[in-house]
Tab-separated table of C-alpha atoms and ligand atoms in Angstrom:
chain	number	residue	atom	x	y	z
A	1	MET	CA	49.843	133.161	104.251
A	2	LEU	CA	50.678	130.877	107.320
A	3	GLU	CA	48.213	130.334	109.757
A	4	PRO	CA	48.332	131.988	113.211
A	5	SER	CA	48.989	128.396	115.666
A	6	PRO	CA	48.682	128.350	118.890
A	7	VAL	CA	51.870	127.914	121.422
A	8	SER	CA	51.943	126.407	124.363
A	9	CYS	CA	54.259	125.250	127.110
A	10	ASP	CA	53.800	121.218	127.125
A	11	PRO	CA	55.589	119.895	130.264
A	12	GLU	CA	56.002	116.396	128.753
A	13	ALA	CA	58.321	118.827	126.111
A	14	GLY	CA	60.664	120.015	129.084
A	15	GLY	CA	58.657	123.441	129.307
A	16	ARG	CA	59.727	124.445	126.019
A	17	PRO	CA	56.947	126.121	123.701
A	18	VAL	CA	55.092	123.810	121.807
A	19	GLU	CA	53.301	125.379	118.466
A	20	GLU	CA	50.387	123.681	117.166
A	21	VAL	CA	50.574	122.487	113.632
A	22	ASP	CA	47.976	120.694	111.042
A	23	TRP	CA	50.058	117.753	110.432
A	24	LEU	CA	53.405	116.203	111.596
A	25	LEU	CA	55.296	113.366	109.941
A	26	TYR	CA	57.503	112.157	111.538
A	27	ASN	CA	60.246	109.059	112.256
A	28	ALA	CA	60.635	109.007	108.312
A	29	ASP	CA	63.631	106.613	107.720
A	30	TRP	CA	64.431	109.721	105.122
A	31	VAL	CA	63.283	112.734	104.241
A	32	VAL	CA	65.189	113.628	100.555
A	33	THR	CA	64.197	117.582	100.588
A	34	CYS	CA	65.516	118.319	97.437
A	35	ASP	CA	66.922	121.281	97.955
A	36	SER	CA	70.212	123.404	96.458
A	37	GLU	CA	72.145	120.529	98.508
A	38	MET	CA	70.268	117.884	97.886
A	39	THR	CA	70.234	117.019	101.547
A	40	ALA	CA	68.790	113.921	103.099
A	41	ILE	CA	67.614	113.990	106.607
A	42	ALA	CA	67.313	110.831	108.529
A	43	LYS	CA	64.764	109.914	110.905
A	44	GLY	CA	62.853	113.187	109.211
A	45	ALA	CA	59.839	114.757	110.187
A	46	VAL	CA	58.211	117.718	108.099
A	47	ALA	CA	55.331	119.931	110.190
A	48	ILE	CA	52.371	121.392	107.708
A	49	GLY	CA	50.499	124.173	108.807
A	50	SER	CA	47.777	125.409	106.534
A	51	ASP	CA	48.809	124.536	102.976
A	52	ARG	CA	52.810	125.161	103.434
A	53	LEU	CA	55.861	123.527	105.423
A	54	VAL	CA	56.023	125.002	108.684
A	55	ALA	CA	59.006	123.407	109.256
A	56	VAL	CA	61.411	120.134	107.601
A	57	GLY	CA	64.081	118.548	110.065
A	58	ALA	CA	65.348	115.685	112.146
A	59	THR	CA	62.800	113.813	114.054
A	60	GLU	CA	64.090	114.407	117.613
A	61	ASP	CA	64.417	118.460	116.801
A	62	LEU	CA	60.686	118.890	115.403
A	63	LYS	CA	58.779	116.320	117.547
A	64	PRO	CA	59.142	118.333	120.879
A	65	ARG	CA	58.361	121.245	119.097
A	66	TYR	CA	55.337	120.832	116.925
A	67	ARG	CA	52.223	118.442	118.271
A	68	GLY	CA	49.964	118.029	115.291
A	69	ARG	CA	46.519	117.967	114.853
A	70	ARG	CA	46.887	114.898	113.154
A	71	SER	CA	50.115	113.157	113.540
A	72	LEU	CA	51.459	110.341	111.593
A	73	ASP	CA	54.404	108.288	112.308
A	74	LEU	CA	56.190	107.440	109.095
A	75	ALA	CA	58.948	104.566	109.880
A	76	GLY	CA	59.536	102.473	106.990
A	77	HIS	CA	58.868	105.339	104.268
A	78	LEU	CA	60.666	108.022	102.692
A	79	ILE	CA	59.555	111.664	102.398
A	80	MET	CA	60.392	113.850	99.811
A	81	PRO	CA	58.333	116.391	97.175
A	82	GLY	CA	56.077	115.660	94.794
A	83	LEU	CA	57.370	114.750	91.274
A	84	VAL	CA	56.718	117.305	88.864
A	85	ASN	CA	55.316	116.465	84.909
A	86	THR	CA	56.476	118.857	82.750
A	87	HIS	CA	55.132	118.369	79.927
A	88	THR	CA	51.603	116.174	78.825
A	89	HIS	CA	48.058	116.094	77.598
A	90	ALA	CA	46.126	114.941	80.322
A	91	ALA	CA	42.799	113.655	78.470
A	92	MET	CA	45.422	111.883	76.034
A	93	SER	CA	44.856	108.681	78.518
A	94	CYS	CA	41.592	107.837	76.489
A	95	PHE	CA	44.420	107.435	73.788
A	96	ARG	CA	46.639	104.991	75.752
A	97	GLY	CA	47.949	102.455	73.225
A	98	ILE	CA	46.401	104.026	69.810
A	99	GLY	CA	48.918	103.758	67.196
A	100	ASP	CA	51.417	101.965	68.881
A	101	ASP	CA	54.797	101.250	66.484
A	102	LEU	CA	55.087	104.584	64.434
A	103	PRO	CA	56.909	107.382	63.279
A	104	LEU	CA	55.813	110.779	64.744
A	105	ASP	CA	54.327	112.331	61.565
A	106	ARG	CA	52.390	108.667	60.709
A	107	TRP	CA	51.218	108.787	64.540
A	108	LEU	CA	50.177	112.912	64.247
A	109	ASN	CA	48.415	112.683	61.394
A	110	GLU	CA	47.377	109.147	60.565
A	111	VAL	CA	46.015	107.638	64.177
A	112	VAL	CA	45.912	110.730	66.754
A	113	PHE	CA	44.546	113.976	64.610
A	114	PRO	CA	42.043	112.075	63.042
A	115	ALA	CA	40.797	110.565	66.665
A	116	GLU	CA	40.624	113.817	68.240
A	117	ARG	CA	38.850	115.124	65.584
A	118	SER	CA	36.444	112.624	65.665
A	119	VAL	CA	35.679	111.856	69.192
A	120	VAL	CA	37.779	114.845	71.273
A	121	ALA	CA	34.363	116.055	73.671
A	122	PRO	CA	34.118	118.764	76.762
A	123	GLU	CA	32.906	114.722	78.840
A	124	MET	CA	36.136	112.688	77.623
A	125	VAL	CA	38.562	115.433	78.510
A	126	TYR	CA	37.216	115.512	82.101
A	127	TRP	CA	37.320	111.951	82.439
A	128	GLY	CA	40.942	111.526	80.597
A	129	THR	CA	41.888	114.437	82.534
A	130	GLN	CA	40.378	112.862	85.909
A	131	LEU	CA	42.040	109.464	85.158
A	132	SER	CA	45.609	110.971	84.263
A	133	CYS	CA	45.231	112.942	87.726
A	134	VAL	CA	44.300	109.663	89.889
A	135	GLU	CA	47.319	107.532	87.686
A	136	MET	CA	49.665	110.500	88.316
A	137	LEU	CA	49.307	111.099	92.087
A	138	GLY	CA	48.946	107.494	92.491
A	139	ASN	CA	52.723	107.418	90.976
A	140	GLY	CA	54.295	110.565	92.973
A	141	VAL	CA	53.233	113.617	90.906
A	142	THR	CA	51.688	116.042	92.707
A	143	THR	CA	51.935	119.221	89.769
A	144	PHE	CA	51.772	118.534	85.459
A	145	CYS	CA	51.802	121.358	83.155
A	146	ASP	CA	49.491	120.199	80.147
A	147	GLY	CA	48.010	121.343	77.094
A	148	TYR	CA	45.282	120.027	74.869
A	149	PHE	CA	41.836	121.169	73.895
A	150	PHE	CA	38.700	121.731	76.132
A	151	GLU	CA	40.677	122.626	78.740
A	152	GLU	CA	38.346	124.650	80.773
A	153	SER	CA	36.756	120.591	81.190
A	154	ALA	CA	40.650	119.683	82.386
A	155	ALA	CA	40.777	122.898	84.627
A	156	ARG	CA	37.572	120.996	86.327
A	157	ALA	CA	39.011	117.356	86.230
A	158	VAL	CA	41.981	119.231	87.763
A	159	ARG	CA	40.200	121.364	90.780
A	160	ASP	CA	38.050	117.860	91.498
A	161	SER	CA	41.014	116.452	92.034
A	162	GLY	CA	43.037	118.399	94.734
A	163	MET	CA	46.417	118.632	92.268
A	164	ARG	CA	48.272	121.129	90.952
A	165	ALA	CA	48.837	122.383	87.948
A	166	VAL	CA	49.371	124.569	84.636
A	167	LEU	CA	46.839	124.175	81.814
A	168	GLY	CA	47.296	124.819	78.480
A	169	GLN	CA	44.779	125.500	76.221
A	170	GLY	CA	45.889	124.021	72.686
A	171	ILE	CA	45.920	126.109	69.729
A	172	LEU	CA	46.858	125.556	65.786
A	173	ASP	CA	46.381	126.865	62.011
A	174	TYR	CA	44.088	124.002	61.238
A	175	PRO	CA	40.820	122.629	62.762
A	176	THR	CA	40.509	121.600	66.432
A	177	PRO	CA	38.331	119.449	67.755
A	178	ASP	CA	36.981	122.278	70.399
A	179	HIS	CA	37.179	125.526	67.581
A	180	ALA	CA	36.941	124.501	63.604
A	181	GLU	CA	37.923	128.003	62.553
A	182	PRO	CA	41.439	128.635	63.012
A	183	ALA	CA	41.404	132.407	61.855
A	184	THR	CA	39.072	133.315	65.360
A	185	ALA	CA	41.273	130.792	67.465
A	186	ARG	CA	42.508	134.240	69.355
A	187	SER	CA	38.743	134.484	70.611
A	188	ARG	CA	39.165	130.705	71.395
A	189	ALA	CA	41.787	131.497	73.713
A	190	GLU	CA	40.525	134.374	75.194
A	191	SER	CA	37.461	133.036	76.116
A	192	PHE	CA	39.303	129.976	77.970
A	193	LEU	CA	41.474	132.330	80.046
A	194	ALA	CA	38.236	134.397	80.642
A	195	SER	CA	36.232	131.263	81.826
A	196	PHE	CA	39.906	130.247	83.846
A	197	PRO	CA	38.409	129.197	87.658
A	198	GLU	CA	39.240	131.415	90.395
A	199	GLY	CA	40.366	129.158	93.090
A	200	ASP	CA	43.343	128.905	96.119
A	201	GLY	CA	46.037	129.534	93.273
A	202	ARG	CA	46.469	125.408	92.537
A	203	ILE	CA	45.738	125.930	88.935
A	204	ARG	CA	47.112	128.570	86.335
A	205	PRO	CA	46.521	129.114	83.296
A	206	SER	CA	48.600	128.975	80.418
A	207	LEU	CA	48.611	128.718	76.274
A	208	PHE	CA	50.314	126.192	73.948
A	209	CYS	CA	51.226	126.438	70.283
A	210	HIS	CA	50.974	122.897	69.238
A	211	ALA	CA	54.217	123.325	67.148
A	212	PRO	CA	56.278	126.135	64.839
A	213	TYR	CA	55.239	123.554	61.657
A	214	THR	CA	51.475	123.663	62.739
A	215	CYS	CA	51.447	127.325	63.930
A	216	GLY	CA	53.002	130.235	61.781
A	217	PRO	CA	54.568	133.244	62.664
A	218	ASP	CA	51.787	135.079	63.510
A	219	THR	CA	50.002	132.653	65.014
A	220	LEU	CA	53.222	132.094	67.675
A	221	ARG	CA	53.840	136.051	68.289
A	222	TRP	CA	49.999	137.028	69.065
A	223	VAL	CA	49.873	133.856	71.539
A	224	LYS	CA	52.718	134.492	72.850
A	225	ASP	CA	52.379	138.337	73.300
A	226	LEU	CA	49.169	137.393	74.934
A	227	CYS	CA	51.144	135.045	77.429
A	228	ARG	CA	52.970	137.889	78.461
A	229	GLU	CA	50.620	140.388	78.245
A	230	LEU	CA	48.879	138.208	81.219
A	231	GLY	CA	52.123	136.709	82.907
A	232	ILE	CA	51.036	132.838	82.016
A	233	LEU	CA	53.293	130.282	80.396
A	234	PHE	CA	53.535	129.719	76.528
A	235	GLN	CA	53.825	126.448	75.556
A	236	VAL	CA	55.593	124.780	72.333
A	237	HIS	CA	56.514	121.528	70.909
A	238	LEU	CA	60.149	122.718	69.313
A	239	SER	CA	62.222	120.570	67.455
A	240	GLU	CA	61.060	117.549	68.103
A	241	THR	CA	62.363	115.279	65.064
A	242	GLU	CA	64.849	115.792	62.204
A	243	TRP	CA	61.512	116.221	59.901
A	244	GLU	CA	60.454	119.465	61.854
A	245	VAL	CA	64.504	120.888	61.404
A	246	ARG	CA	64.538	120.396	57.671
A	247	THR	CA	60.751	121.488	57.512
A	248	ILE	CA	61.248	124.069	59.516
A	249	GLU	CA	64.263	125.336	57.620
A	250	GLU	CA	62.900	124.517	54.335
A	251	VAL	CA	60.001	127.261	54.979
A	252	TYR	CA	61.682	129.891	57.168
A	253	GLY	CA	65.601	129.468	56.241
A	254	ARG	CA	66.537	128.638	60.218
A	255	ARG	CA	66.742	125.853	62.595
A	256	PRO	CA	63.049	125.768	64.755
A	257	VAL	CA	65.180	127.169	67.852
A	258	LEU	CA	66.742	130.477	65.782
A	259	HIS	CA	63.041	130.160	64.365
A	260	LEU	CA	61.291	131.012	67.508
A	261	ASP	CA	63.893	133.544	68.695
A	262	ALA	CA	63.688	135.918	65.207
A	263	LEU	CA	59.928	136.393	66.147
A	264	GLY	CA	61.182	137.316	69.697
A	265	LEU	CA	59.372	134.269	71.770
A	266	LEU	CA	62.068	132.848	73.706
A	267	ASP	CA	62.006	134.534	77.176
A	268	GLN	CA	61.551	132.768	80.401
A	269	GLY	CA	57.874	132.351	80.008
A	270	THR	CA	58.370	130.006	77.848
A	271	LEU	CA	58.299	125.922	78.056
A	272	ALA	CA	59.646	124.088	75.353
A	273	ALA	CA	58.624	120.329	75.228
A	274	HIS	CA	60.943	118.097	73.552
A	275	ALA	CA	64.271	119.813	72.207
A	276	VAL	CA	65.681	116.727	71.240
A	277	TRP	CA	67.464	118.290	67.792
A	278	VAL	CA	69.364	121.089	69.171
A	279	ASN	CA	72.551	121.867	68.466
A	280	GLY	CA	75.558	123.452	70.343
A	281	GLU	CA	74.236	126.834	69.382
A	282	GLU	CA	70.775	126.712	70.034
A	283	ALA	CA	71.510	125.158	73.744
A	284	ARG	CA	73.546	128.203	74.330
A	285	LEU	CA	70.384	130.841	73.169
A	286	LEU	CA	68.168	128.510	75.243
A	287	ALA	CA	70.056	128.980	78.383
A	288	GLU	CA	70.882	132.388	77.558
A	289	ARG	CA	67.456	133.436	76.596
A	290	LYS	CA	66.237	131.708	80.011
A	291	VAL	CA	63.639	129.381	78.116
A	292	GLY	CA	62.488	126.396	80.530
A	293	VAL	CA	62.843	122.709	78.775
A	294	SER	CA	60.566	119.395	79.180
A	295	HIS	CA	62.901	116.662	78.318
A	296	ASN	CA	60.150	113.194	77.152
A	297	VAL	CA	62.701	110.826	77.547
A	298	ALA	CA	59.863	107.822	77.084
A	299	SER	CA	57.951	109.758	74.038
A	300	ASN	CA	61.680	110.551	72.350
A	301	MET	CA	62.425	106.777	72.413
A	302	LYS	CA	58.851	105.329	71.415
A	303	LEU	CA	58.206	107.521	68.838
A	304	ALA	CA	61.797	107.072	67.770
A	305	SER	CA	62.506	111.138	67.456
A	306	GLY	CA	65.975	111.052	68.805
A	307	VAL	CA	67.937	111.712	71.709
A	308	ALA	CA	67.650	114.769	73.206
A	309	PRO	CA	71.255	116.243	74.318
A	310	LEU	CA	70.352	116.398	77.791
A	311	PRO	CA	74.183	116.338	79.301
A	312	ALA	CA	74.591	119.444	76.757
A	313	LEU	CA	71.752	121.662	77.609
A	314	LEU	CA	72.799	120.964	81.267
A	315	GLU	CA	76.149	122.169	80.699
A	316	ALA	CA	75.065	124.976	78.388
A	317	GLY	CA	72.596	125.824	82.344
A	318	VAL	CA	69.315	125.384	80.369
A	319	THR	CA	66.902	124.512	82.756
A	320	VAL	CA	65.526	121.858	82.274
A	321	GLY	CA	62.629	119.505	83.871
A	322	LEU	CA	60.631	115.780	82.920
A	323	GLY	CA	57.895	114.736	81.681
A	324	THR	CA	55.855	112.113	80.363
A	325	ASP	CA	54.393	113.348	77.151
A	326	GLY	CA	50.448	112.177	77.021
A	327	CYS	CA	49.954	108.971	77.265
A	328	ALA	CA	49.318	107.962	73.469
A	329	SER	CA	53.262	108.399	73.236
A	330	ASN	CA	54.104	106.861	76.299
A	331	ASN	CA	52.146	104.645	77.382
A	332	GLY	CA	51.958	106.296	81.443
A	333	LEU	CA	52.272	108.629	83.571
A	334	ASP	CA	55.273	107.379	85.971
A	335	LEU	CA	58.104	110.001	86.765
A	336	PHE	CA	59.765	107.297	88.583
A	337	ARG	CA	60.276	105.269	85.025
A	338	GLU	CA	61.091	108.322	83.525
A	339	MET	CA	63.746	109.454	85.956
A	340	ASP	CA	65.786	105.618	85.501
A	341	LEU	CA	65.321	105.864	81.873
A	342	THR	CA	66.566	109.604	81.591
A	343	ALA	CA	69.502	108.386	84.101
A	344	LYS	CA	70.792	105.189	81.876
A	345	LEU	CA	69.264	106.241	78.368
A	346	HIS	CA	72.229	109.519	78.619
A	347	LYS	CA	74.704	107.531	80.037
A	348	VAL	CA	74.810	104.812	77.011
A	349	THR	CA	74.496	107.382	74.585
A	350	ARG	CA	77.828	109.022	75.468
A	351	LEU	CA	79.287	105.831	76.649
A	352	ASP	CA	79.602	107.772	80.099
A	353	PRO	CA	78.402	106.198	83.733
A	354	MET	CA	79.159	109.244	85.098
A	355	VAL	CA	76.546	111.585	82.783
A	356	CYS	CA	73.071	112.274	84.396
A	357	PRO	CA	74.135	110.968	87.913
A	358	ALA	CA	70.973	110.195	90.225
A	359	GLY	CA	71.191	113.561	92.267
A	360	THR	CA	70.993	115.666	88.808
A	361	VAL	CA	67.923	113.538	87.485
A	362	LEU	CA	65.953	113.189	90.660
A	363	LYS	CA	66.341	117.330	90.523
A	364	LEU	CA	64.908	117.295	87.534
A	365	ALA	CA	61.799	115.608	87.962
A	366	THR	CA	61.328	117.892	91.139
A	367	ALA	CA	63.262	121.284	91.723
A	368	ALA	CA	64.206	122.118	87.904
A	369	GLY	CA	61.158	121.383	86.981
A	370	ALA	CA	58.965	123.693	89.159
A	371	ALA	CA	61.600	126.518	87.528
A	372	THR	CA	60.464	125.403	84.380
A	373	LEU	CA	56.971	126.150	85.277
A	374	GLY	CA	57.961	129.832	87.018
A	375	TRP	CA	56.999	127.613	90.439
A	376	GLU	CA	60.039	127.462	91.850
A	377	GLY	CA	59.764	129.472	94.914
A	378	GLU	CA	56.468	127.377	95.571
A	379	ILE	CA	56.844	123.703	95.248
A	380	GLY	CA	59.684	121.632	94.011
A	381	SER	CA	61.664	121.322	96.959
A	382	LEU	CA	60.870	120.689	100.807
A	383	GLU	CA	61.986	124.074	102.365
A	384	THR	CA	59.936	126.082	105.613
A	385	GLY	CA	57.572	128.203	103.742
A	386	LYS	CA	57.038	126.376	100.367
A	387	LYS	CA	53.896	124.646	99.794
A	388	ALA	CA	52.745	121.243	101.272
A	389	ASP	CA	53.159	118.961	97.714
A	390	LEU	CA	54.693	115.961	99.250
A	391	ILE	CA	54.822	111.994	99.080
A	392	ALA	CA	56.151	109.242	101.339
A	393	LEU	CA	57.524	105.874	100.197
A	394	ASP	CA	56.493	102.898	101.159
A	395	ILE	CA	60.915	101.813	101.436
A	396	ASN	CA	60.296	98.318	103.109
A	397	GLN	CA	59.975	96.776	100.088
A	398	PRO	CA	62.562	93.712	98.822
A	399	HIS	CA	63.510	96.078	95.934
A	400	LEU	CA	64.747	98.687	98.035
A	401	VAL	CA	66.408	97.260	101.094
A	402	PRO	CA	69.173	97.978	101.566
A	403	MET	CA	69.150	101.848	101.266
A	404	TYR	CA	72.624	103.258	101.282
A	405	ASP	CA	71.917	106.446	99.201
A	406	PRO	CA	68.270	107.298	99.300
A	407	VAL	CA	68.630	109.803	96.300
A	408	SER	CA	70.148	106.355	93.977
A	409	HIS	CA	67.212	104.662	95.196
A	410	LEU	CA	64.710	107.389	94.098
A	411	VAL	CA	66.214	107.055	90.598
A	412	TYR	CA	67.245	103.230	89.824
A	413	ALA	CA	65.261	101.015	92.317
A	414	ALA	CA	62.371	103.202	93.584
A	415	ARG	CA	58.520	102.444	91.124
A	416	GLY	CA	55.602	104.870	91.123
A	417	SER	CA	54.118	101.999	93.093
A	418	ASP	CA	56.044	102.814	96.353
A	419	VAL	CA	53.878	105.749	96.722
A	420	ARG	CA	51.489	105.665	99.907
A	421	TYR	CA	50.785	109.084	100.472
A	422	ALA	CA	50.728	112.704	98.729
A	423	TRP	CA	49.713	115.329	100.274
A	424	VAL	CA	48.988	119.063	97.881
A	425	ASN	CA	48.349	122.230	99.541
A	426	GLY	CA	48.447	120.676	102.834
A	427	ARG	CA	45.715	118.149	101.869
A	428	LEU	CA	46.100	114.389	102.233
A	429	LEU	CA	45.020	113.044	98.918
A	430	LEU	CA	46.343	109.917	98.809
A	431	GLU	CA	46.580	107.626	101.910
A	432	ARG	CA	48.100	104.542	102.809
A	433	GLY	CA	47.653	103.984	98.607
A	434	ASN	CA	44.025	105.101	98.918
A	435	PHE	CA	42.623	108.437	97.105
A	436	THR	CA	40.850	110.484	99.752
A	437	GLY	CA	39.305	113.151	96.923
A	438	VAL	CA	38.668	111.288	93.954
A	439	ASP	CA	36.567	108.755	93.018
A	440	ALA	CA	39.704	106.614	90.944
A	441	ALA	CA	37.436	103.788	90.141
A	442	ARG	CA	35.065	105.798	88.645
A	443	ALA	CA	37.785	107.555	86.534
A	444	VAL	CA	38.336	104.097	85.271
A	445	ALA	CA	34.980	103.156	84.599
A	446	GLU	CA	34.290	106.362	83.252
A	447	VAL	CA	37.278	106.530	80.683
A	448	ASN	CA	35.700	102.756	79.317
A	449	ARG	CA	33.281	104.263	78.561
A	450	VAL	CA	33.691	107.016	76.928
A	451	ALA	CA	36.815	106.310	75.032
A	452	LEU	CA	35.914	102.911	74.157
A	453	LYS	CA	32.567	103.640	72.822
A	454	ALA	CA	33.639	106.622	71.216
A	455	MET	CA	36.848	104.923	69.300
A	456	LYS	CA	34.189	101.966	67.997
A	457	SER	CA	31.793	104.107	66.807
B	1	LIG	ZN1	53.375	116.374	73.882
């Protein structure tokens, strides 16, 4: 709900009514709204009341109408919605750089799964997630979608960070770091959901089946049924590698997307990460069932999983967002880099420079990403009434001038390190590059302490 704001007539505003708001950001060189028209406003302004956007428009229109309890002259800056990272495993920042240069099956079975079994614990998940929150926020990500173990600890870290997130408890038909007995995984899922913190709606619970090759049909079915019953997001890695397609075909006689469809798993409440090895029939089915897809270009390139058919998925009408995947397969959480890679990889793959234009890619990282999480009504674009999740980049820098087209620059020239301000739910979390709510130095120190000690022991 919008807080009622006092209205007065300010003589300096020529007697027009002036509404008091919490924040008035004005004089921004550009406000890129990421609305359906990808509207960019020169000399733009944004008014924030409580946790929502009260107005978005030209400075000359908004400044006489709103008085900010706090106001900020953002000349030399570009304002845009906070980016949405639709797939990550935040606590895996503790594993940044382990198992580099291996294919997915060896990376998982020889490095990641053994490391997780031996060292993942609540404290590691808390600090690993906290560090990822710091890294993402500092690079302009205000919302992320997570899947991991001890997800209650991730929830505490996200709550402490002030960010917005969907947090999925990981489920496999194998012993996991937080649940030794797969046969009773349902009780683990239910205990996670029961303990989920009530709050201001910034954090939503989810369940995350690792993949069709680590979760059998019964597991996939009960997890999806529970998600449907509770109206929460069902996440799954899907068709990530050619090996997965061969394996699922051998065991179930169908390709992975068709396998999940036969189990009744595909609908708007399902988010499929990767979708690399998807053919035309599967792309059409994903579109028809309204399944969201998270495109993880850097992870797919690093693990040499393949090139997802992004242009074909978009042509088929699939809702696609961008994801970084976890830090062990990327090895960072900068969505500006993902945008640049996404645009360029698909151009060179199709030998067509007109594929994946900047406006399309920027939409994937913002409004479309929000839609894959079922959050499009509240975040992903700067429009009156939406949640105040926004960032401001310093654009007075050598690599960003001149700026003829702000949308193009955001995809091909901007870097995460250009982000100087971030608000989530109307709360300022990053101010001139400094974190206001979280101790970034402590997160760095604690991950060094917890992760390095555990990996050496
Ligand atoms: Zn993943």
